mmCIF file with all atom_site columns, C-alpha atoms and ligand atoms in Angstrom:
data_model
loop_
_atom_site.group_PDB
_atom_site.id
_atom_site.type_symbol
_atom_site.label_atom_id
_atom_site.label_alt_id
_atom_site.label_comp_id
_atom_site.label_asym_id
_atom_site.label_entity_id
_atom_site.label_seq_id
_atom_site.pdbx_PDB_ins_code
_atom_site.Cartn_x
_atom_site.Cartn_y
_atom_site.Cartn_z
_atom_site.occupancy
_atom_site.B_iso_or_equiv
_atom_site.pdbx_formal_charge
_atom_site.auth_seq_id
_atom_site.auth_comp_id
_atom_site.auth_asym_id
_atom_site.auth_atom_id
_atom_site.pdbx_PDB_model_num
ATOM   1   C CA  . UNK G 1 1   ? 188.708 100.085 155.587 1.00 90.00 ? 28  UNK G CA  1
ATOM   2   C CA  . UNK G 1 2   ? 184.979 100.821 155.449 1.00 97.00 ? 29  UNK G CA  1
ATOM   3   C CA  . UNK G 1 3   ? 184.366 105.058 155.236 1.00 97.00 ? 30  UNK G CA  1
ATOM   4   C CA  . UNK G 1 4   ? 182.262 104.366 157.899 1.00 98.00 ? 31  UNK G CA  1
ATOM   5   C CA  . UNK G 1 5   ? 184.695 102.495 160.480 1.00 97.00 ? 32  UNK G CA  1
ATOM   6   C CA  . UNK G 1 6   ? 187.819 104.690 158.848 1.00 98.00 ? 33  UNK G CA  1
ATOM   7   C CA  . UNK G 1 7   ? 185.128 107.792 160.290 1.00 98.00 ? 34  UNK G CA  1
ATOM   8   C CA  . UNK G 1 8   ? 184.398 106.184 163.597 1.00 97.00 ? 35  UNK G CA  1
ATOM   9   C CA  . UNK G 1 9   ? 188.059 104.741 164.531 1.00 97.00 ? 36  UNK G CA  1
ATOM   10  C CA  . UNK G 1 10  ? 189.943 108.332 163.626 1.00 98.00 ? 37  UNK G CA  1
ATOM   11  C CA  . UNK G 1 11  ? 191.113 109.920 166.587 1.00 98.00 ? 38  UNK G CA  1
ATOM   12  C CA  . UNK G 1 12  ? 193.887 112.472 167.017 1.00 98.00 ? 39  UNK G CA  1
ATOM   13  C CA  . UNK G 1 13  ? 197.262 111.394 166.853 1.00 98.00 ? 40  UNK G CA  1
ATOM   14  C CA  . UNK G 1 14  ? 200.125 113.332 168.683 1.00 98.00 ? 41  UNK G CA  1
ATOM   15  C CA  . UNK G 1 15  ? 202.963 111.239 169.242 1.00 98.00 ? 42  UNK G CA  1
ATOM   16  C CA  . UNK G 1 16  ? 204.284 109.544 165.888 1.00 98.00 ? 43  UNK G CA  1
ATOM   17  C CA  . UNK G 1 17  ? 206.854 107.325 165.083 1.00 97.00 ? 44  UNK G CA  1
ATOM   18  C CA  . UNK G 1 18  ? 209.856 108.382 163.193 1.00 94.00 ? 45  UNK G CA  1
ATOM   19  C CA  . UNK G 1 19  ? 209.186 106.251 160.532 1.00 97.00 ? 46  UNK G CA  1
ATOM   20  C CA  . UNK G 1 20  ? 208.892 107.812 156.944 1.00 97.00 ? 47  UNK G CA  1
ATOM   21  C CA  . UNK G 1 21  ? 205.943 108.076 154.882 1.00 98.00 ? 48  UNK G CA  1
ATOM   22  C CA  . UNK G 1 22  ? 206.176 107.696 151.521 1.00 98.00 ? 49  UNK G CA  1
ATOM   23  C CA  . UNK G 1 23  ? 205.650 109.854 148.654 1.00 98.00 ? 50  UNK G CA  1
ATOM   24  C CA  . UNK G 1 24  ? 203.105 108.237 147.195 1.00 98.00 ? 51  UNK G CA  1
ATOM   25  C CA  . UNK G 1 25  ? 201.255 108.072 150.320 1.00 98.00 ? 52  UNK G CA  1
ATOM   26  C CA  . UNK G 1 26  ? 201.342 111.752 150.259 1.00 98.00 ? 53  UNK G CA  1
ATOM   27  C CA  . UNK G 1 27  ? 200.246 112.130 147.184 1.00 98.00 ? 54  UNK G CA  1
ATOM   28  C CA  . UNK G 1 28  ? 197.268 109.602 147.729 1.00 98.00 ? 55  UNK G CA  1
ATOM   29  C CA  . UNK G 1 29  ? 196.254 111.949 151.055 1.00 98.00 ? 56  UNK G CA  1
ATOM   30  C CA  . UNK G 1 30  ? 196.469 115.310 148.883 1.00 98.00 ? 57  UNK G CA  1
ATOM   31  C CA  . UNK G 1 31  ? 194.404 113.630 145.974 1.00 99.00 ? 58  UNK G CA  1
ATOM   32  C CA  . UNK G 1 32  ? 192.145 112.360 148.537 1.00 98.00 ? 59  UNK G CA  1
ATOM   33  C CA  . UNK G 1 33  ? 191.923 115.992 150.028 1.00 99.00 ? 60  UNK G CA  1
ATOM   34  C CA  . UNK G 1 34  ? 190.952 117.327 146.352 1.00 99.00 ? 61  UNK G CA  1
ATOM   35  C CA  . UNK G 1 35  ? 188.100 115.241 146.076 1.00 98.00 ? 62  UNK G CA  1
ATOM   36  C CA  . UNK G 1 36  ? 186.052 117.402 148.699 1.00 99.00 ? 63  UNK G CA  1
ATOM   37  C CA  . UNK G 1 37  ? 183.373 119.386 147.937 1.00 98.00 ? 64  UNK G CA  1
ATOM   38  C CA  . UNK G 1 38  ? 183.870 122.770 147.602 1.00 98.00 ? 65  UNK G CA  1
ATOM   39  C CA  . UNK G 1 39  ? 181.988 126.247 146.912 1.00 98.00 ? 66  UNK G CA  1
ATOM   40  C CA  . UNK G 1 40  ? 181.815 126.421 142.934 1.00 98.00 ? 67  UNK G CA  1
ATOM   41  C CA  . UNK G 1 41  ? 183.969 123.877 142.325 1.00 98.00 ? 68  UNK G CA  1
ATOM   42  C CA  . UNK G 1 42  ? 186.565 126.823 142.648 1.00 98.00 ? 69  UNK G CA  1
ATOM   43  C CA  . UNK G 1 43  ? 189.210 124.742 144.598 1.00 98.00 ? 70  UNK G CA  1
ATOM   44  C CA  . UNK G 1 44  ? 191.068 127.520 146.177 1.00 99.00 ? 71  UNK G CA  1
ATOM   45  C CA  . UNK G 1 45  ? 192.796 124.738 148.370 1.00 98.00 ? 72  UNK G CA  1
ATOM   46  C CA  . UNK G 1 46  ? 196.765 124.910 148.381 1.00 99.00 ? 73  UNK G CA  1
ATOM   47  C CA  . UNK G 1 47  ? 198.524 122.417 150.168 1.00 99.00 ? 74  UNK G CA  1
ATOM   48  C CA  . UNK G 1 48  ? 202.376 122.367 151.043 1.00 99.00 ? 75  UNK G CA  1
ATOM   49  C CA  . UNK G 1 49  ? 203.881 119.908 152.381 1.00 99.00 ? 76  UNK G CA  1
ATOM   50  C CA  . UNK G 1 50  ? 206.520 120.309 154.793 1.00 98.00 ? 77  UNK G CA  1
ATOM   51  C CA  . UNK G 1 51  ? 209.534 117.664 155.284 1.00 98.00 ? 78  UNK G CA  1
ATOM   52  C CA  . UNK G 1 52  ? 212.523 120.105 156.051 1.00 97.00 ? 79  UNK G CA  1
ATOM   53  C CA  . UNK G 1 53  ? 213.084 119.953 160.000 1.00 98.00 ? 80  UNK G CA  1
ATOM   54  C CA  . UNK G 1 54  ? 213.925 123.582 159.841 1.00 98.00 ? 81  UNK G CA  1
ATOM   55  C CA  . UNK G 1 55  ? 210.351 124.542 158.689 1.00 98.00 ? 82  UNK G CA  1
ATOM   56  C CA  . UNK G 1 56  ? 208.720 121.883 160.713 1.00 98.00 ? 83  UNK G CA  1
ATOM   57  C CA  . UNK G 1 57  ? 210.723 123.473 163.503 1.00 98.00 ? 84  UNK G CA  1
ATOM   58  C CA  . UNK G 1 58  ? 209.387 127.155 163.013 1.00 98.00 ? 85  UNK G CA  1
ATOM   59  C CA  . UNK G 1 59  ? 205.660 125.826 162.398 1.00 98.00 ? 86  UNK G CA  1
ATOM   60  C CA  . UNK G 1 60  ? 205.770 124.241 165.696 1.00 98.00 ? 87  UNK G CA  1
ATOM   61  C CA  . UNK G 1 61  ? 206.893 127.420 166.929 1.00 98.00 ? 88  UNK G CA  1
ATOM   62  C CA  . UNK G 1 62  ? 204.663 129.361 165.287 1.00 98.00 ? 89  UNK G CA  1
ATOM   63  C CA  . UNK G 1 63  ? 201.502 127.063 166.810 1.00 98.00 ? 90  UNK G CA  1
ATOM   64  C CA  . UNK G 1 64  ? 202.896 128.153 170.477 1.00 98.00 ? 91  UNK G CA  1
ATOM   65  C CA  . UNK G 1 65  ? 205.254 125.277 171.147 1.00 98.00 ? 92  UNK G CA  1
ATOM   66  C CA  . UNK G 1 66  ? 203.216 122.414 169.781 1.00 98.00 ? 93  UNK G CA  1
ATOM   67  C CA  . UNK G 1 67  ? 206.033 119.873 169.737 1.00 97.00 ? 94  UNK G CA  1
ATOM   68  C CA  . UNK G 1 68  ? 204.044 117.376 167.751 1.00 98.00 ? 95  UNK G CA  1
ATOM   69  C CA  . UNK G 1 69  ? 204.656 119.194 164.500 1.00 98.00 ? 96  UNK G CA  1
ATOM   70  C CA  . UNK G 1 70  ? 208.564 119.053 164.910 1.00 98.00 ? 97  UNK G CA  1
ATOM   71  C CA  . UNK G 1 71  ? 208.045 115.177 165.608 1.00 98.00 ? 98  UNK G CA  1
ATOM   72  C CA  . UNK G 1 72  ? 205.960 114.443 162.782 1.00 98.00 ? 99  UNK G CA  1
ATOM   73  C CA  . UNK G 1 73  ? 207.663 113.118 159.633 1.00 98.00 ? 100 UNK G CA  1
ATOM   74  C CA  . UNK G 1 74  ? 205.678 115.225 157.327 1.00 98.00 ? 101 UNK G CA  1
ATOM   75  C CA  . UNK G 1 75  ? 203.683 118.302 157.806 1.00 99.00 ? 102 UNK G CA  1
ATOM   76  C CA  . UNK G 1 76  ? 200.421 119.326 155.246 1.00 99.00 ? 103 UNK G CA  1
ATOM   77  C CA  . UNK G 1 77  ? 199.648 122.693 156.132 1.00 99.00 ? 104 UNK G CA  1
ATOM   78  C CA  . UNK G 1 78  ? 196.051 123.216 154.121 1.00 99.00 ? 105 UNK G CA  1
ATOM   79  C CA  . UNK G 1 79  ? 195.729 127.198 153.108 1.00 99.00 ? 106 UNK G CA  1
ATOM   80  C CA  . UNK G 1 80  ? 193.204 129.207 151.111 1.00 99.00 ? 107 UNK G CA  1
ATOM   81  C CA  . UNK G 1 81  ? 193.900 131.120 147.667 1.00 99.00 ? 108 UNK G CA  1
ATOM   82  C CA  . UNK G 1 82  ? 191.415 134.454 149.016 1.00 98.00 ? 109 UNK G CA  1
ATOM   83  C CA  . UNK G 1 83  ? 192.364 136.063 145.613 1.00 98.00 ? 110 UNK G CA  1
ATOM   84  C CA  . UNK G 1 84  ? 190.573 133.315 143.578 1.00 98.00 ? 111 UNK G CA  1
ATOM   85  C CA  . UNK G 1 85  ? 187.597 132.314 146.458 1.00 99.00 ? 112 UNK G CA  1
ATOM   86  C CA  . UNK G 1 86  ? 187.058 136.367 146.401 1.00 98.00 ? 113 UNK G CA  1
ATOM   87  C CA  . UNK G 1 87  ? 186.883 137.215 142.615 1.00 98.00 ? 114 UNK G CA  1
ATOM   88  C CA  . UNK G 1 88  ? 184.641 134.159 142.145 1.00 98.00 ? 115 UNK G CA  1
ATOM   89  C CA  . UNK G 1 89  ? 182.110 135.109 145.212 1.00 98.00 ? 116 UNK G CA  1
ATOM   90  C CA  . UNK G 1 90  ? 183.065 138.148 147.038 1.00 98.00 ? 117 UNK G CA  1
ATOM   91  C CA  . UNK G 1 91  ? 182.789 138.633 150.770 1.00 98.00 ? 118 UNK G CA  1
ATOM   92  C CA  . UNK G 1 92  ? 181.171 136.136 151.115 1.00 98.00 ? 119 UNK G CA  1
ATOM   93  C CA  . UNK G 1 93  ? 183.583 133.552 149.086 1.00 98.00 ? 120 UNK G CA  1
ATOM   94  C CA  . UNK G 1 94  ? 186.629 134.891 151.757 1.00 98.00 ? 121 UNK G CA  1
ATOM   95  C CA  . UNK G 1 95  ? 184.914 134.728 155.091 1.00 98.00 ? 122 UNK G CA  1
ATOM   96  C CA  . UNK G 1 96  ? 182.984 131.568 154.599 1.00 98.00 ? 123 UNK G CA  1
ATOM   97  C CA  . UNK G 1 97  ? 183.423 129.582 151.797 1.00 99.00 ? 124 UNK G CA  1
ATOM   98  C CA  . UNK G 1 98  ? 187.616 130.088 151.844 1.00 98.00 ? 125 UNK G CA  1
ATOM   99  C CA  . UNK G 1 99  ? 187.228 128.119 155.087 1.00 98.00 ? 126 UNK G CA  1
ATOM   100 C CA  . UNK G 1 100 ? 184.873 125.393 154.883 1.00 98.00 ? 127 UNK G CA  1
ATOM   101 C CA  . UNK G 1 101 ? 186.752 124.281 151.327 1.00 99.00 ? 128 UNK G CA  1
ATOM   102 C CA  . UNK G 1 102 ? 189.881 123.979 153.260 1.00 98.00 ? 129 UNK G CA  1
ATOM   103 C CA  . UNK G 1 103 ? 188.112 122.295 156.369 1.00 98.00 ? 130 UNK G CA  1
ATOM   104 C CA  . UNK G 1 104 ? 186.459 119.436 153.835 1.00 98.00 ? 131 UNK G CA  1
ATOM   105 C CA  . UNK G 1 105 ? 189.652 119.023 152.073 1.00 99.00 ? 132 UNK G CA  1
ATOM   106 C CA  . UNK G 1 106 ? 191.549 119.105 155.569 1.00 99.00 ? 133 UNK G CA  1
ATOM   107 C CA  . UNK G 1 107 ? 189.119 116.458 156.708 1.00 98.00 ? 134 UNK G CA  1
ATOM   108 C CA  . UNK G 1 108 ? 189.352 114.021 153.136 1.00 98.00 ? 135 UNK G CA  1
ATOM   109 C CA  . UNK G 1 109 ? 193.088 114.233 154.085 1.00 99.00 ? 136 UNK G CA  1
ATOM   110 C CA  . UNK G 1 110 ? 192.775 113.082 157.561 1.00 98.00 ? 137 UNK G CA  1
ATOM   111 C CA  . UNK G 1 111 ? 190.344 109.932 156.910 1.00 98.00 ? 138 UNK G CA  1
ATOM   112 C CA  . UNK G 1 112 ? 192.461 108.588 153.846 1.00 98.00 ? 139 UNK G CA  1
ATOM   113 C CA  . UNK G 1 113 ? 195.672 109.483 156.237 1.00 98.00 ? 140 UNK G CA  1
ATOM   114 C CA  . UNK G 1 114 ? 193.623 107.154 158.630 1.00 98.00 ? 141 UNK G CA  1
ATOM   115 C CA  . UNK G 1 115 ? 192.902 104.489 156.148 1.00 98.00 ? 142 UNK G CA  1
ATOM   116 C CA  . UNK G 1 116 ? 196.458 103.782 155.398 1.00 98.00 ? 143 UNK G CA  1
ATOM   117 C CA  . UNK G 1 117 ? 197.314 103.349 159.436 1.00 98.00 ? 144 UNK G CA  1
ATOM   118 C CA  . UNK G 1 118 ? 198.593 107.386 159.617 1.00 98.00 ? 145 UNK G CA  1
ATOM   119 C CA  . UNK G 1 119 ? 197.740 109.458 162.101 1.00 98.00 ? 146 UNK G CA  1
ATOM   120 C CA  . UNK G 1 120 ? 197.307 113.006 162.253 1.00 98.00 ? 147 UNK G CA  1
ATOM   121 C CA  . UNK G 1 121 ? 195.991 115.903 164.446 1.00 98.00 ? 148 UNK G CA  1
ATOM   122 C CA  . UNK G 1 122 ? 194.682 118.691 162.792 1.00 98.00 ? 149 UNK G CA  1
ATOM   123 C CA  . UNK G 1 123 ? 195.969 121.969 164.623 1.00 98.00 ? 150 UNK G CA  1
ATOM   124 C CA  . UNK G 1 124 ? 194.034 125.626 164.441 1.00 98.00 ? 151 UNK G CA  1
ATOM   125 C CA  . UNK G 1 125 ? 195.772 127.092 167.226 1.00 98.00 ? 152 UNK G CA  1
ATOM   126 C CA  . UNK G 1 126 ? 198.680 128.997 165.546 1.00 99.00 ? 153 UNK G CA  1
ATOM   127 C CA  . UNK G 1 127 ? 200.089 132.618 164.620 1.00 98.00 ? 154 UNK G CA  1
ATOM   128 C CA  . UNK G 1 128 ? 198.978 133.276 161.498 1.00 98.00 ? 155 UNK G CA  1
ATOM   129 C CA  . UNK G 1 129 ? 202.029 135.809 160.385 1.00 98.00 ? 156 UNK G CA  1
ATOM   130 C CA  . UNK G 1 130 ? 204.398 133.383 161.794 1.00 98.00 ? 157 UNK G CA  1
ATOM   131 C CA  . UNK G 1 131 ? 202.833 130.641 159.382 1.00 99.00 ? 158 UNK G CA  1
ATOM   132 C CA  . UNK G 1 132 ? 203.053 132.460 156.617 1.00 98.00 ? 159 UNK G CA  1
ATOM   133 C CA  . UNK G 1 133 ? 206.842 133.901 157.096 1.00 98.00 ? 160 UNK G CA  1
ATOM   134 C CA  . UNK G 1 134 ? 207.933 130.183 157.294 1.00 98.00 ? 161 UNK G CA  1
ATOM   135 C CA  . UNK G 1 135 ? 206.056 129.032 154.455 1.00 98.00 ? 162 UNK G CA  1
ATOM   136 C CA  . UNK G 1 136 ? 207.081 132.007 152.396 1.00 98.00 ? 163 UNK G CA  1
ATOM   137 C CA  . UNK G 1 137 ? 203.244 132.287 151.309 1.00 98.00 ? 164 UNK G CA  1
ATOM   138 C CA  . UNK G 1 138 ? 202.386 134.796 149.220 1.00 98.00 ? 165 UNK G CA  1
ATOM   139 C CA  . UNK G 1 139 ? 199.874 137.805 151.330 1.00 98.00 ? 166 UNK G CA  1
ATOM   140 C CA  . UNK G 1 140 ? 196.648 136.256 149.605 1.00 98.00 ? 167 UNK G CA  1
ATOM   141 C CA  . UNK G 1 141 ? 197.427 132.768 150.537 1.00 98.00 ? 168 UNK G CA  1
ATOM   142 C CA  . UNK G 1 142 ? 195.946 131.698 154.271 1.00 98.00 ? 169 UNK G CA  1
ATOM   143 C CA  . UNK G 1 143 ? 197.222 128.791 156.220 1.00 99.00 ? 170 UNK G CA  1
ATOM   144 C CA  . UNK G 1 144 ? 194.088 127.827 157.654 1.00 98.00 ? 171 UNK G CA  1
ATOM   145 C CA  . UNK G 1 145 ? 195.013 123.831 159.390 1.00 98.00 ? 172 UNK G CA  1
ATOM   146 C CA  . UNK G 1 146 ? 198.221 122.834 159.989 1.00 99.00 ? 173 UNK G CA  1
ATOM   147 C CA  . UNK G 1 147 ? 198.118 118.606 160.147 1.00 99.00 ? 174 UNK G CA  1
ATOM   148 C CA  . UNK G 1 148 ? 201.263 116.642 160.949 1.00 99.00 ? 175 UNK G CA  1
ATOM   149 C CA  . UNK G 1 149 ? 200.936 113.359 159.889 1.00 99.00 ? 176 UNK G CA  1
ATOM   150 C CA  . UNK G 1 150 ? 202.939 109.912 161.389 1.00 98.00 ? 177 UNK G CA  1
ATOM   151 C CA  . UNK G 1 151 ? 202.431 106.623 162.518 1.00 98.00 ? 178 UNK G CA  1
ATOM   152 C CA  . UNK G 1 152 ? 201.214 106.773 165.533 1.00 98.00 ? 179 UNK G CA  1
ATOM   153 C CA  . UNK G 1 153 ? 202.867 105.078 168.778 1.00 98.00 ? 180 UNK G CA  1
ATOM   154 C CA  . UNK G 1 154 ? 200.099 103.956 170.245 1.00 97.00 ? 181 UNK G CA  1
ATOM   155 C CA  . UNK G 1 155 ? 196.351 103.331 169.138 1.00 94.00 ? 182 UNK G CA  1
ATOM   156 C CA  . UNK G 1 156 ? 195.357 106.798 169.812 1.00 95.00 ? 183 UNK G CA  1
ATOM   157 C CA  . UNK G 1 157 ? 191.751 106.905 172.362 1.00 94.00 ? 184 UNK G CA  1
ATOM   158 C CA  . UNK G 1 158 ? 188.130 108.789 171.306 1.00 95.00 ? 185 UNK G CA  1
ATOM   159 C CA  . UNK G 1 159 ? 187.436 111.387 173.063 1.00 97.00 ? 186 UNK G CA  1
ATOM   160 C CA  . UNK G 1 160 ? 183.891 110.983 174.207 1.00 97.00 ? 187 UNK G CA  1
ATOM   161 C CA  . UNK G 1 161 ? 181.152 112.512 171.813 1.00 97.00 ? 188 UNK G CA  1
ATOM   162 C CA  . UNK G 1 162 ? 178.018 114.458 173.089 1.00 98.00 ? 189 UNK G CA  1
ATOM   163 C CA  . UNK G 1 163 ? 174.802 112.417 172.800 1.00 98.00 ? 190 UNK G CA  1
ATOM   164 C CA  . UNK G 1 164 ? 173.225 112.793 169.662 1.00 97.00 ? 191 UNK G CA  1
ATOM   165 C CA  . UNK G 1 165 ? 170.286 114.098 172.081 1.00 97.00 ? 192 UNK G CA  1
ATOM   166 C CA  . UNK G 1 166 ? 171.730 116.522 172.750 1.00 97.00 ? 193 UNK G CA  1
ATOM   167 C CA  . UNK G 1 167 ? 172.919 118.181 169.317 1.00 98.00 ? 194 UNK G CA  1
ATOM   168 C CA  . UNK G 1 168 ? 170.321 117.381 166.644 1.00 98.00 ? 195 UNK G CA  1
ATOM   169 C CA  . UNK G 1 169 ? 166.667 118.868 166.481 1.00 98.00 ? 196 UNK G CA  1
ATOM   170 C CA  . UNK G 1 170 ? 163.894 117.861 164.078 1.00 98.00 ? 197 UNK G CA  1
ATOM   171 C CA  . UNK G 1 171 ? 162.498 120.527 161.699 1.00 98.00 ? 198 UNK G CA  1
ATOM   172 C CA  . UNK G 1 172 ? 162.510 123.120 164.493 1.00 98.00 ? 199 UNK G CA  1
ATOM   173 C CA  . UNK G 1 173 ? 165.369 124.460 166.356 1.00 97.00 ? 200 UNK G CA  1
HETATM 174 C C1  . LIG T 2 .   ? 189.291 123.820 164.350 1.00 78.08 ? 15  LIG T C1  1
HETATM 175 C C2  . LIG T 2 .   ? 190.132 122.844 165.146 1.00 78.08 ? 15  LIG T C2  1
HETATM 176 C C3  . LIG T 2 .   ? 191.242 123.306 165.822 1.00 78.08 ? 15  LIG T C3  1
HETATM 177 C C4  . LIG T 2 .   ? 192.042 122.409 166.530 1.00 78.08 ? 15  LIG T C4  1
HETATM 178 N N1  . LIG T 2 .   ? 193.234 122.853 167.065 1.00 78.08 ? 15  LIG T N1  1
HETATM 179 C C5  . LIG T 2 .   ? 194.025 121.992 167.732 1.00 78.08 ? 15  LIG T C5  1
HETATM 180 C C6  . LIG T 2 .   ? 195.285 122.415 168.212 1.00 78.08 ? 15  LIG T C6  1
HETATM 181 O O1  . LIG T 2 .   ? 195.732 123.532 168.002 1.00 78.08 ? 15  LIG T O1  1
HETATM 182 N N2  . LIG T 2 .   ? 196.022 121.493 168.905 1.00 78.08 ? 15  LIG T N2  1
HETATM 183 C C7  . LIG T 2 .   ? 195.609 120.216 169.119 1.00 78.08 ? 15  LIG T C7  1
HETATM 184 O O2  . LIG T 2 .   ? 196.327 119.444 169.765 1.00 78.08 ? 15  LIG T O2  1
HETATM 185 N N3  . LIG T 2 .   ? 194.419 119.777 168.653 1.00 78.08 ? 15  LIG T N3  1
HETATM 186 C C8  . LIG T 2 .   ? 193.627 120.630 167.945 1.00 78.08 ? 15  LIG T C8  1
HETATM 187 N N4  . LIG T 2 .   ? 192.441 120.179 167.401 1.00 78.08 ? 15  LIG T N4  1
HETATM 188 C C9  . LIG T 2 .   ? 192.049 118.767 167.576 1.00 78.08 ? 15  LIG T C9  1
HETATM 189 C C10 . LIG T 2 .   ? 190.899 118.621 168.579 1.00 78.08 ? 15  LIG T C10 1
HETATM 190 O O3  . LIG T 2 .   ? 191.364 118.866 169.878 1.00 78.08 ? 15  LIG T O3  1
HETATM 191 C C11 . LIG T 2 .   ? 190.288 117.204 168.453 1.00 78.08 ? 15  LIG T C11 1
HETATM 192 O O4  . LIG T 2 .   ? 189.885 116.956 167.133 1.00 78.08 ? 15  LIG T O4  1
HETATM 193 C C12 . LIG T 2 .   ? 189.081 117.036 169.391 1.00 78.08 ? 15  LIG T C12 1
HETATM 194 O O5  . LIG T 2 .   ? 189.486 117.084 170.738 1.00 78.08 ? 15  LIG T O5  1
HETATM 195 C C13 . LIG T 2 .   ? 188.362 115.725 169.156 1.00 78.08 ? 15  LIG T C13 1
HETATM 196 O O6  . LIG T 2 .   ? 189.258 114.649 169.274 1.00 78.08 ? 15  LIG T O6  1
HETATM 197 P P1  . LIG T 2 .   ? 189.493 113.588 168.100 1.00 78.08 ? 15  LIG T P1  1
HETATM 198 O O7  . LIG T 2 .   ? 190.091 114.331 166.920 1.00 78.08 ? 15  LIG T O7  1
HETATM 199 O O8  . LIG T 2 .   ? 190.473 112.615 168.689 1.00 78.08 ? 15  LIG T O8  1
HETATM 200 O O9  . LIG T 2 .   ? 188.194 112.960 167.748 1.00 78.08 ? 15  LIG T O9  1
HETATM 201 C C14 . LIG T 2 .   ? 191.669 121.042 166.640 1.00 78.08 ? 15  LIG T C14 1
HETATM 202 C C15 . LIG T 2 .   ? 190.553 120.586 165.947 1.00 78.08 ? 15  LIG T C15 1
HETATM 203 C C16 . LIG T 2 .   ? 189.814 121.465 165.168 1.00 78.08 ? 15  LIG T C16 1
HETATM 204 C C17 . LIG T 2 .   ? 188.673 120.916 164.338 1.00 78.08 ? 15  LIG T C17 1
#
């Protein structure tokens, strides 16, 4: 698919089939993911994946109920390393930085996802201490998207976007 019709036609999936994806598609959404840019080339990025209904189970629990995670065949939850972001650029490195590397990789993830016919939804709205006692993550790892992934049942709609009008301004705010 052209980047810029993989961009435009990516929409939010949340009902998936049960069908399995493959390894190797995994590991070609991961690789994709660590070809973002991120702050110093650090690459704090940690990504488990998450195929054990039990886990998937207590994620979706975790993100209040949000049933799509327990449906999805696999589950890439996309976390931060704040030990290595912070030694390498301080406060800064774990306020800002430790989240836009994960959001860039998060979002490489989703549009190769999208290029091979896989949906995904990525999902912010979750107890954080919940995450982390099902994933077992160590206290200076933070889950920071959790993105179930599936083909999707149905061609998923686009939301409408804002006009550009009405969100970009030239050399001024
Ligand atoms: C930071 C962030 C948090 C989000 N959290 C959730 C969530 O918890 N549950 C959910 O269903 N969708 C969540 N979404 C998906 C958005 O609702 C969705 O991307 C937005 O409505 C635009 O739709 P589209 O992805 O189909 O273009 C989140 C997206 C972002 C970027």
């Amino acid at each position: 698919m052209e980047t810029i019709d993989c961009i435009k036609s990516r929409a939010s999936v949340r009902s998936f089939r049960p069908d399995d994806i493959q390894d190797t598609a995994v590991d070609e959404m991961i690789d994709a993911a660590m070809q973002a840019p991120c702050a110093g080339n650090i690459q704090e990025w940690k990504f488990v994946v998450v195929r054990n209904n039990a886990n998937k189970k207590g994620l979706a629990k975790a993100a209040f109920e949000q049933k799509m995670i327990s449906d999805a065949p696999v589950v890439i939850v996309v976390c931060a390393d704040m030990k290595e972001i912070g030694n390498a650029y301080g406060e800064r490195g774990e306020n800002v930085f430790s989240i836009q590397d994960a959001a860039t990789a998060a979002e490489n993830l989703m549009l190769a996802a999208w290029d091979k016919g896989i949906g995904s939804c990525w999902i912010g709205s979750f107890n954080e201490k919940a995450v982390k006692d099902v994933l077992v993550l160590p206290s200076h790892v933070r889950p920071m998207t959790i993105i179930p992934l599936g083909y999707p049942v149905t061609k998923p709609k686009k939301p409408r976007r804002k006009h550009p009008g009405d969100v970009v301004h030239r050399d001024f705010y």
